[in-house]
Structures are given as C-alpha cells and as structure tokens.
C-alpha cells in the first residue's frame, strides 16, 4: 500500500546549486565581518592611546614635565633603568602594579636580576587588539617579557633629542615651541618579529637609551654604538609606511596592523589616525621646536 504522502527529493544538481549560493553568501559576508572587527579593534586601539596620553598629561600636571624615556645612572634615581611607562602607572589605574614596582626596586634596582614582576605583566592598555600578538607574553633568550604597541616620540632619531620623550629628557609644554597640537608624543609600532624590542617595563634599546623598546624617532636609523642592529637591513633613515610584520626592518618605523596608517598621540592630549600618505609630514610633527609650518 502506497503512502498518500509523497516527498520530493533534491536532485544532486539542486544541492550543488544551494551549496554554491551559500558559499557565495559567506564569501560576501566575511569581508564585511572582518571590516567590522577591524573597526572595533582600531577604535579600542585608539582609546588605549587616548588613555596613555591622558596619563602623560596628568603626569605633566603633577611634575611640570613629561617623563623621560629612561634616566641615566648619573641621575641617581632608583628607577633609572625603567621606562617612561612605569612612571605613569598610577595614572593608568595600575596602582597595584606601581606598588609591586616599588617593592621590587627595594630588592634590586636591576629589573632583570632578580626579575621584576612587571617584566612579564601584560598591561591591557598597552596592547593594540589589531596586533595578533596582543595580550601575550613572549620569550626572548629563554625569558618571558610583556610588550607595548605604543612608543613615545624621541624626535628625529635616537640621538637627536628634538622630540618630547627621550633619554634623560625634561620637556614641558613651554618648550614645545611648534605647538602641542602639532607635536607627536607617541605612536604605534608592534614589537620586533623575534621580540627583541618592544619591552614596556625596561630595555636598553639600540644604544642604551631605550629607543626601539618604548621610544623611537620618526626617521630612525639602524645603528648602535657597535654598528647596525640588524646587518641585513638598510641603515635608513626609515619612513612611515606599511610594513611586513615578519621583517626585522619594520622595527625602525612607526606602523600598525590597521589598514592604511596608524594612530598617533599629540602633546596637546589629542589622538589622530594618520595615513601612510602623511609620511612627509612626520619629521616636522616629530620635532618640538623645528619651526616647520604644517598645514592642517
């Protein structure tokens, strides 16, 4: 006896057509989803830089100067080996980490031996979500380190001292003759591929000044007191442009994982997204008293 209900079956061709349509829809939706994710990550990254800039302004309001990238031993400051970021921890709502830093300094002024807690502590506000390495610690020479995606502006390069935050600097708003709204104070640059540079807590950098770790110039050079950092990379100067995340040469330039440019903080407290097309303006924005005329 036949059932009074008859069910129509899909043919193989119809099934393949449906699968093809679904595949096309997914292909159309994925780029849109990725754009939404990147837009959210870029906004979060920008907000992080705003918080860092606000912390720098609050530090300036308290001490009448911006922090130096790091201090020399001659300064006789107990934390002379630590970065400018460690100076603004209380203004980043990192009071517990600040207390731990003081405790560790009481044991040793050398943050490497014995190791300070902050060396491997990931501070979320220092991480850009667009960076695939965000939120992680990484090994370098068998030790774990936490990194920053935001480096202070030293000026033209590591030795020019014409920026805002560099080795042994004591810069205040009055010394920024070019105008705080026309002078960079920090910008984006992911850590180097092998995680040699980009430590947020401490780091001697390329020549003992902390550059390439937590501060750098807008026209950085591949050099040190004993020669090139990476012999296979050009000496420079390097430019603000799209970089290859796997290239050691990208260590010497501001760049980001955002398409088309990177976020920069200015000395007036503002944060702006600059496209790679603005590279020619970066040297003028990087100096505090170069006297350059910059169009809006």
CSV table of C-alpha atoms in Angstrom, one decimal:
chain,number,residue,atom,x,y,z
A,1,UNK,CA,0.0,0.0,0.0
A,2,UNK,CA,1.4,3.4,-1.0
A,3,UNK,CA,1.5,6.3,1.4
A,4,UNK,CA,-0.7,9.1,0.5
A,5,UNK,CA,2.2,11.5,1.3
A,6,UNK,CA,4.9,11.8,-1.3
A,7,UNK,CA,8.1,13.6,-0.5
A,8,UNK,CA,10.1,15.4,-3.2
A,9,UNK,CA,13.8,14.8,-3.1
A,10,UNK,CA,16.6,17.3,-4.1
A,11,UNK,CA,18.5,16.3,-7.1
A,12,UNK,CA,22.3,16.4,-7.0
A,13,UNK,CA,22.4,19.5,-9.2
A,14,UNK,CA,19.9,21.4,-7.0
A,15,UNK,CA,22.0,20.5,-3.9
A,16,UNK,CA,25.2,21.7,-5.6
A,17,UNK,CA,23.4,25.0,-6.5
A,18,UNK,CA,22.4,25.5,-2.9
A,19,UNK,CA,25.9,24.9,-1.7
A,20,UNK,CA,27.3,27.3,-4.3
A,21,UNK,CA,24.8,30.0,-3.2
A,22,UNK,CA,25.7,29.5,0.5
A,23,UNK,CA,29.4,29.7,-0.4
A,24,UNK,CA,28.9,32.9,-2.3
A,25,UNK,CA,27.0,34.5,0.6
A,26,UNK,CA,29.7,33.5,3.0
A,27,UNK,CA,32.4,35.0,0.7
A,28,UNK,CA,30.4,38.2,0.6
A,29,UNK,CA,29.8,38.4,4.3
A,30,UNK,CA,33.3,37.5,5.6
A,31,UNK,CA,35.0,40.8,4.3
A,32,UNK,CA,32.2,42.8,5.9
A,33,UNK,CA,32.6,40.9,9.2
A,34,UNK,CA,36.3,41.4,9.1
A,35,UNK,CA,35.9,45.1,8.5
A,36,UNK,CA,33.6,45.4,11.5
A,37,UNK,CA,36.1,43.6,13.6
A,38,UNK,CA,38.9,45.7,12.5
A,39,UNK,CA,36.9,48.9,13.0
A,40,UNK,CA,36.2,47.8,16.6
A,41,UNK,CA,39.8,46.8,17.2
A,42,UNK,CA,41.0,50.1,15.7
A,43,UNK,CA,38.7,52.1,17.9
A,44,UNK,CA,39.9,50.1,21.0
A,45,UNK,CA,43.5,50.8,20.0
A,46,UNK,CA,42.8,54.5,19.6
A,47,UNK,CA,41.1,54.6,23.0
A,48,UNK,CA,44.1,52.9,24.6
A,49,UNK,CA,46.3,55.6,23.2
A,50,UNK,CA,43.9,58.3,24.5
A,51,UNK,CA,44.3,56.8,28.0
A,52,UNK,CA,48.0,56.8,27.7
A,53,UNK,CA,48.1,60.3,26.5
A,54,UNK,CA,45.8,61.4,29.3
A,55,UNK,CA,48.1,59.7,31.8
A,56,UNK,CA,51.0,61.6,30.3
A,57,UNK,CA,49.1,64.9,30.6
A,58,UNK,CA,48.3,64.1,34.3
A,59,UNK,CA,51.9,63.3,34.9
A,60,UNK,CA,52.9,66.7,33.4
A,61,UNK,CA,50.3,68.4,35.6
A,62,UNK,CA,51.9,66.8,38.7
A,63,UNK,CA,55.6,67.2,37.9
A,64,UNK,CA,55.6,70.1,35.4
A,65,UNK,CA,57.3,68.0,32.8
A,66,UNK,CA,56.7,64.9,30.7
A,67,UNK,CA,58.6,61.7,31.8
A,68,UNK,CA,61.9,60.9,30.2
A,69,UNK,CA,62.2,57.7,28.1
A,70,UNK,CA,64.6,56.5,30.8
A,71,UNK,CA,67.2,58.0,33.0
A,72,UNK,CA,71.0,57.8,33.1
A,73,UNK,CA,72.8,56.3,36.1
A,74,UNK,CA,74.1,59.8,36.8
A,75,UNK,CA,70.6,60.9,37.7
A,76,UNK,CA,70.9,58.8,40.9
A,77,UNK,CA,67.2,57.9,40.6
A,78,UNK,CA,66.4,54.4,41.9
A,79,UNK,CA,64.3,53.6,38.9
A,80,UNK,CA,66.7,55.0,36.3
A,81,UNK,CA,66.6,51.7,34.3
A,82,UNK,CA,62.8,51.7,34.0
A,83,UNK,CA,60.8,53.1,31.1
A,84,UNK,CA,58.6,56.2,30.9
A,85,UNK,CA,55.6,53.9,31.0
A,86,UNK,CA,56.4,52.8,34.5
A,87,UNK,CA,56.2,56.5,35.6
A,88,UNK,CA,52.6,56.8,34.5
A,89,UNK,CA,51.3,53.6,36.0
A,90,UNK,CA,49.3,55.4,38.8
A,91,UNK,CA,47.5,57.5,36.1
A,92,UNK,CA,46.6,54.3,34.2
A,93,UNK,CA,44.8,52.8,37.1
A,94,UNK,CA,47.6,50.4,37.8
A,95,UNK,CA,48.2,51.3,41.4
A,96,UNK,CA,48.8,47.7,42.4
A,97,UNK,CA,51.5,47.3,39.8
A,98,UNK,CA,53.1,50.6,40.9
A,99,UNK,CA,53.3,49.2,44.5
A,100,UNK,CA,54.8,46.0,43.2
A,101,UNK,CA,57.3,48.0,41.2
A,102,UNK,CA,58.4,49.9,44.3
A,103,UNK,CA,58.7,46.6,46.3
A,104,UNK,CA,60.9,45.1,43.5
A,105,UNK,CA,63.1,48.2,43.4
A,106,UNK,CA,63.5,47.8,47.1
A,107,UNK,CA,65.0,44.4,46.5
A,108,UNK,CA,67.1,45.3,43.4
A,109,UNK,CA,67.4,48.3,41.1
A,110,UNK,CA,68.3,45.9,38.3
A,111,UNK,CA,64.9,44.7,36.9
A,112,UNK,CA,66.5,41.7,35.2
A,113,UNK,CA,68.2,40.0,38.2
A,114,UNK,CA,66.3,39.2,40.2
A,115,UNK,CA,63.4,39.7,37.8
A,116,UNK,CA,60.8,42.4,38.5
A,117,UNK,CA,57.2,41.3,38.3
A,118,UNK,CA,56.4,44.0,35.7
A,119,UNK,CA,58.7,42.4,33.1
A,120,UNK,CA,56.2,39.8,32.2
A,121,UNK,CA,53.0,41.5,33.3
A,122,UNK,CA,50.7,42.3,30.4
A,123,UNK,CA,49.0,45.7,30.7
A,124,UNK,CA,45.9,45.7,28.5
A,125,UNK,CA,46.0,49.4,27.8
A,126,UNK,CA,49.5,48.9,26.2
A,127,UNK,CA,48.2,46.3,23.8
A,128,UNK,CA,46.5,47.1,20.4
A,129,UNK,CA,43.8,44.4,19.7
A,130,UNK,CA,44.7,44.6,15.9
A,131,UNK,CA,48.1,43.1,16.7
A,132,UNK,CA,47.8,39.2,16.5
A,133,UNK,CA,50.4,39.1,19.4
A,134,UNK,CA,48.2,41.3,21.6
A,135,UNK,CA,47.7,40.1,25.2
A,136,UNK,CA,50.6,37.6,25.2
A,137,UNK,CA,54.0,37.4,26.8
A,138,UNK,CA,56.8,36.2,24.6
A,139,UNK,CA,60.1,34.6,25.1
A,140,UNK,CA,63.4,36.2,24.3
A,141,UNK,CA,66.6,34.5,25.4
A,142,UNK,CA,64.6,32.0,27.4
A,143,UNK,CA,62.9,34.7,29.5
A,144,UNK,CA,59.3,35.9,29.3
A,145,UNK,CA,58.5,39.6,28.6
A,146,UNK,CA,55.4,41.7,28.1
A,147,UNK,CA,55.3,44.3,25.3
A,148,UNK,CA,53.8,47.6,24.3
A,149,UNK,CA,52.4,48.6,20.9
A,150,UNK,CA,52.8,52.3,21.7
A,151,UNK,CA,56.2,54.0,21.6
A,152,UNK,CA,57.0,57.6,22.7
A,153,UNK,CA,58.3,60.1,20.3
A,154,UNK,CA,62.0,60.8,20.7
A,155,UNK,CA,62.2,63.2,17.8
A,156,UNK,CA,64.1,62.6,14.6
A,157,UNK,CA,66.1,59.6,15.8
A,158,UNK,CA,67.5,58.1,19.0
A,159,UNK,CA,70.3,60.7,19.3
A,160,UNK,CA,68.6,63.9,18.1
A,161,UNK,CA,66.9,64.9,21.4
A,162,UNK,CA,64.5,67.1,19.5
A,163,UNK,CA,61.3,65.3,20.4
A,164,UNK,CA,59.3,65.2,23.7
A,165,UNK,CA,60.3,61.9,25.4
A,166,UNK,CA,63.9,60.7,25.0
A,167,UNK,CA,66.8,59.6,27.1
A,168,UNK,CA,67.2,61.9,30.2
A,169,UNK,CA,64.6,64.4,28.8
A,170,UNK,CA,62.9,67.0,30.9
A,171,UNK,CA,60.4,68.6,28.4
A,172,UNK,CA,57.4,70.6,29.4
A,173,UNK,CA,54.7,72.3,27.4
A,174,UNK,CA,56.5,75.6,27.3
A,175,UNK,CA,59.5,74.0,25.5
A,176,UNK,CA,57.2,72.8,22.7
A,177,UNK,CA,57.6,75.9,20.5
A,178,UNK,CA,56.0,74.3,17.5
A,179,UNK,CA,52.7,73.9,19.4
A,180,UNK,CA,51.5,70.9,21.4
A,181,UNK,CA,48.8,70.2,18.8
A,182,UNK,CA,51.5,69.9,16.1
A,183,UNK,CA,53.9,67.8,18.0
A,184,UNK,CA,53.8,64.0,18.4
A,185,UNK,CA,54.2,62.4,21.8
A,186,UNK,CA,53.6,58.8,21.0
A,187,UNK,CA,52.6,56.4,18.2
A,188,UNK,CA,52.0,52.8,17.2
A,189,UNK,CA,54.7,50.2,16.4
A,190,UNK,CA,54.3,46.5,17.1
A,191,UNK,CA,57.2,44.6,18.7
A,192,UNK,CA,60.0,43.3,16.5
A,193,UNK,CA,59.5,39.8,15.0
A,194,UNK,CA,61.8,38.0,17.3
A,195,UNK,CA,60.6,40.1,20.3
A,196,UNK,CA,64.0,41.6,21.0
A,197,UNK,CA,62.5,45.1,21.0
A,198,UNK,CA,59.2,46.4,22.4
A,199,UNK,CA,59.5,45.7,26.1
A,200,UNK,CA,57.4,48.1,28.1
A,201,UNK,CA,58.9,47.8,31.5
A,202,UNK,CA,62.6,48.3,30.8
A,203,UNK,CA,65.1,47.8,28.0
A,204,UNK,CA,68.3,49.4,26.9
A,205,UNK,CA,67.1,49.7,23.3
A,206,UNK,CA,69.5,50.1,20.4
A,207,UNK,CA,72.1,52.2,22.1
A,208,UNK,CA,71.4,52.3,25.8
A,209,UNK,CA,68.7,54.9,25.6
A,210,UNK,CA,65.6,52.7,25.4
A,211,UNK,CA,64.9,53.5,21.7
A,212,UNK,CA,63.1,50.8,19.7
A,213,UNK,CA,61.8,49.4,23.0
A,214,UNK,CA,59.5,52.1,24.2
A,215,UNK,CA,60.6,55.2,22.4
A,216,UNK,CA,61.8,55.9,18.8
A,217,UNK,CA,62.2,58.7,16.2
A,218,UNK,CA,60.2,59.4,13.1
A,219,UNK,CA,63.3,58.8,11.0
A,220,UNK,CA,65.0,56.1,13.0
A,221,UNK,CA,68.3,54.6,11.9
A,222,UNK,CA,69.6,51.0,12.0
A,223,UNK,CA,72.6,51.7,14.1
A,224,UNK,CA,74.1,51.4,17.6
A,225,UNK,CA,77.4,52.2,19.3
A,226,UNK,CA,78.8,49.0,17.8
A,227,UNK,CA,77.2,49.0,14.4
A,228,UNK,CA,73.9,48.1,12.7
A,229,UNK,CA,71.3,46.3,14.9
A,230,UNK,CA,70.2,44.1,12.0
A,231,UNK,CA,73.0,43.8,9.5
A,232,UNK,CA,70.7,42.7,6.7
A,233,UNK,CA,68.5,45.8,7.0
A,234,UNK,CA,69.4,49.2,5.4
A,235,UNK,CA,70.9,51.9,7.7
A,236,UNK,CA,68.0,54.2,7.0
A,237,UNK,CA,66.5,56.7,7.7
A,238,UNK,CA,63.2,54.7,7.9
A,239,UNK,CA,59.8,56.0,6.8
A,240,UNK,CA,56.2,55.8,8.0
A,241,UNK,CA,54.7,53.2,5.7
A,242,UNK,CA,53.1,49.8,5.6
A,243,UNK,CA,55.4,47.2,7.0
A,244,UNK,CA,55.9,43.5,6.8
A,245,UNK,CA,55.2,42.0,10.3
A,246,UNK,CA,57.9,39.4,9.7
A,247,UNK,CA,60.6,41.8,8.6
A,248,UNK,CA,63.2,42.9,11.2
A,249,UNK,CA,63.5,46.1,9.2
A,250,UNK,CA,60.0,47.1,10.3
A,251,UNK,CA,61.4,47.6,13.8
A,252,UNK,CA,62.8,51.1,12.8
A,253,UNK,CA,59.5,52.7,11.8
A,254,UNK,CA,56.1,53.6,13.1
A,255,UNK,CA,53.4,51.4,11.7
A,256,UNK,CA,50.4,49.3,12.7
A,257,UNK,CA,48.2,46.4,11.8
A,258,UNK,CA,45.5,48.8,10.8
A,259,UNK,CA,45.0,49.2,7.0
A,260,UNK,CA,46.3,52.5,5.7
A,261,UNK,CA,48.1,54.0,8.7
A,262,UNK,CA,48.4,54.2,12.4
A,263,UNK,CA,47.2,56.1,15.5
A,264,UNK,CA,49.4,58.9,17.0
A,265,UNK,CA,49.1,60.8,20.2
A,266,UNK,CA,49.9,64.6,20.2
A,267,UNK,CA,51.3,66.6,23.1
A,268,UNK,CA,48.0,68.6,23.5
A,269,UNK,CA,46.3,65.4,24.6
A,270,UNK,CA,44.6,64.5,21.3
A,271,UNK,CA,44.9,61.3,19.3
A,272,UNK,CA,44.6,61.1,15.5
A,273,UNK,CA,44.8,58.5,12.8
A,274,UNK,CA,47.5,59.4,10.3
A,275,UNK,CA,47.6,57.7,6.9
A,276,UNK,CA,50.8,56.5,5.4
A,277,UNK,CA,50.4,59.2,2.8
A,278,UNK,CA,51.3,61.7,5.5
A,279,UNK,CA,54.8,60.3,5.9
A,280,UNK,CA,56.4,63.5,4.6
A,281,UNK,CA,54.8,65.4,7.5
A,282,UNK,CA,56.0,63.1,10.2
A,283,UNK,CA,59.6,64.6,10.7
A,284,UNK,CA,58.0,68.0,11.3
A,285,UNK,CA,55.4,66.6,13.7
A,286,UNK,CA,58.2,64.7,15.5
A,287,UNK,CA,60.2,67.8,16.5
A,288,UNK,CA,59.1,70.1,19.2
A,289,UNK,CA,60.8,73.3,18.1
A,290,UNK,CA,61.9,72.8,14.5
A,291,UNK,CA,59.9,75.8,13.3
A,292,UNK,CA,58.2,74.0,10.5
A,293,UNK,CA,54.9,75.2,9.1
A,294,UNK,CA,52.4,72.4,9.0
A,295,UNK,CA,49.1,72.8,7.2
A,296,UNK,CA,46.0,71.4,8.9
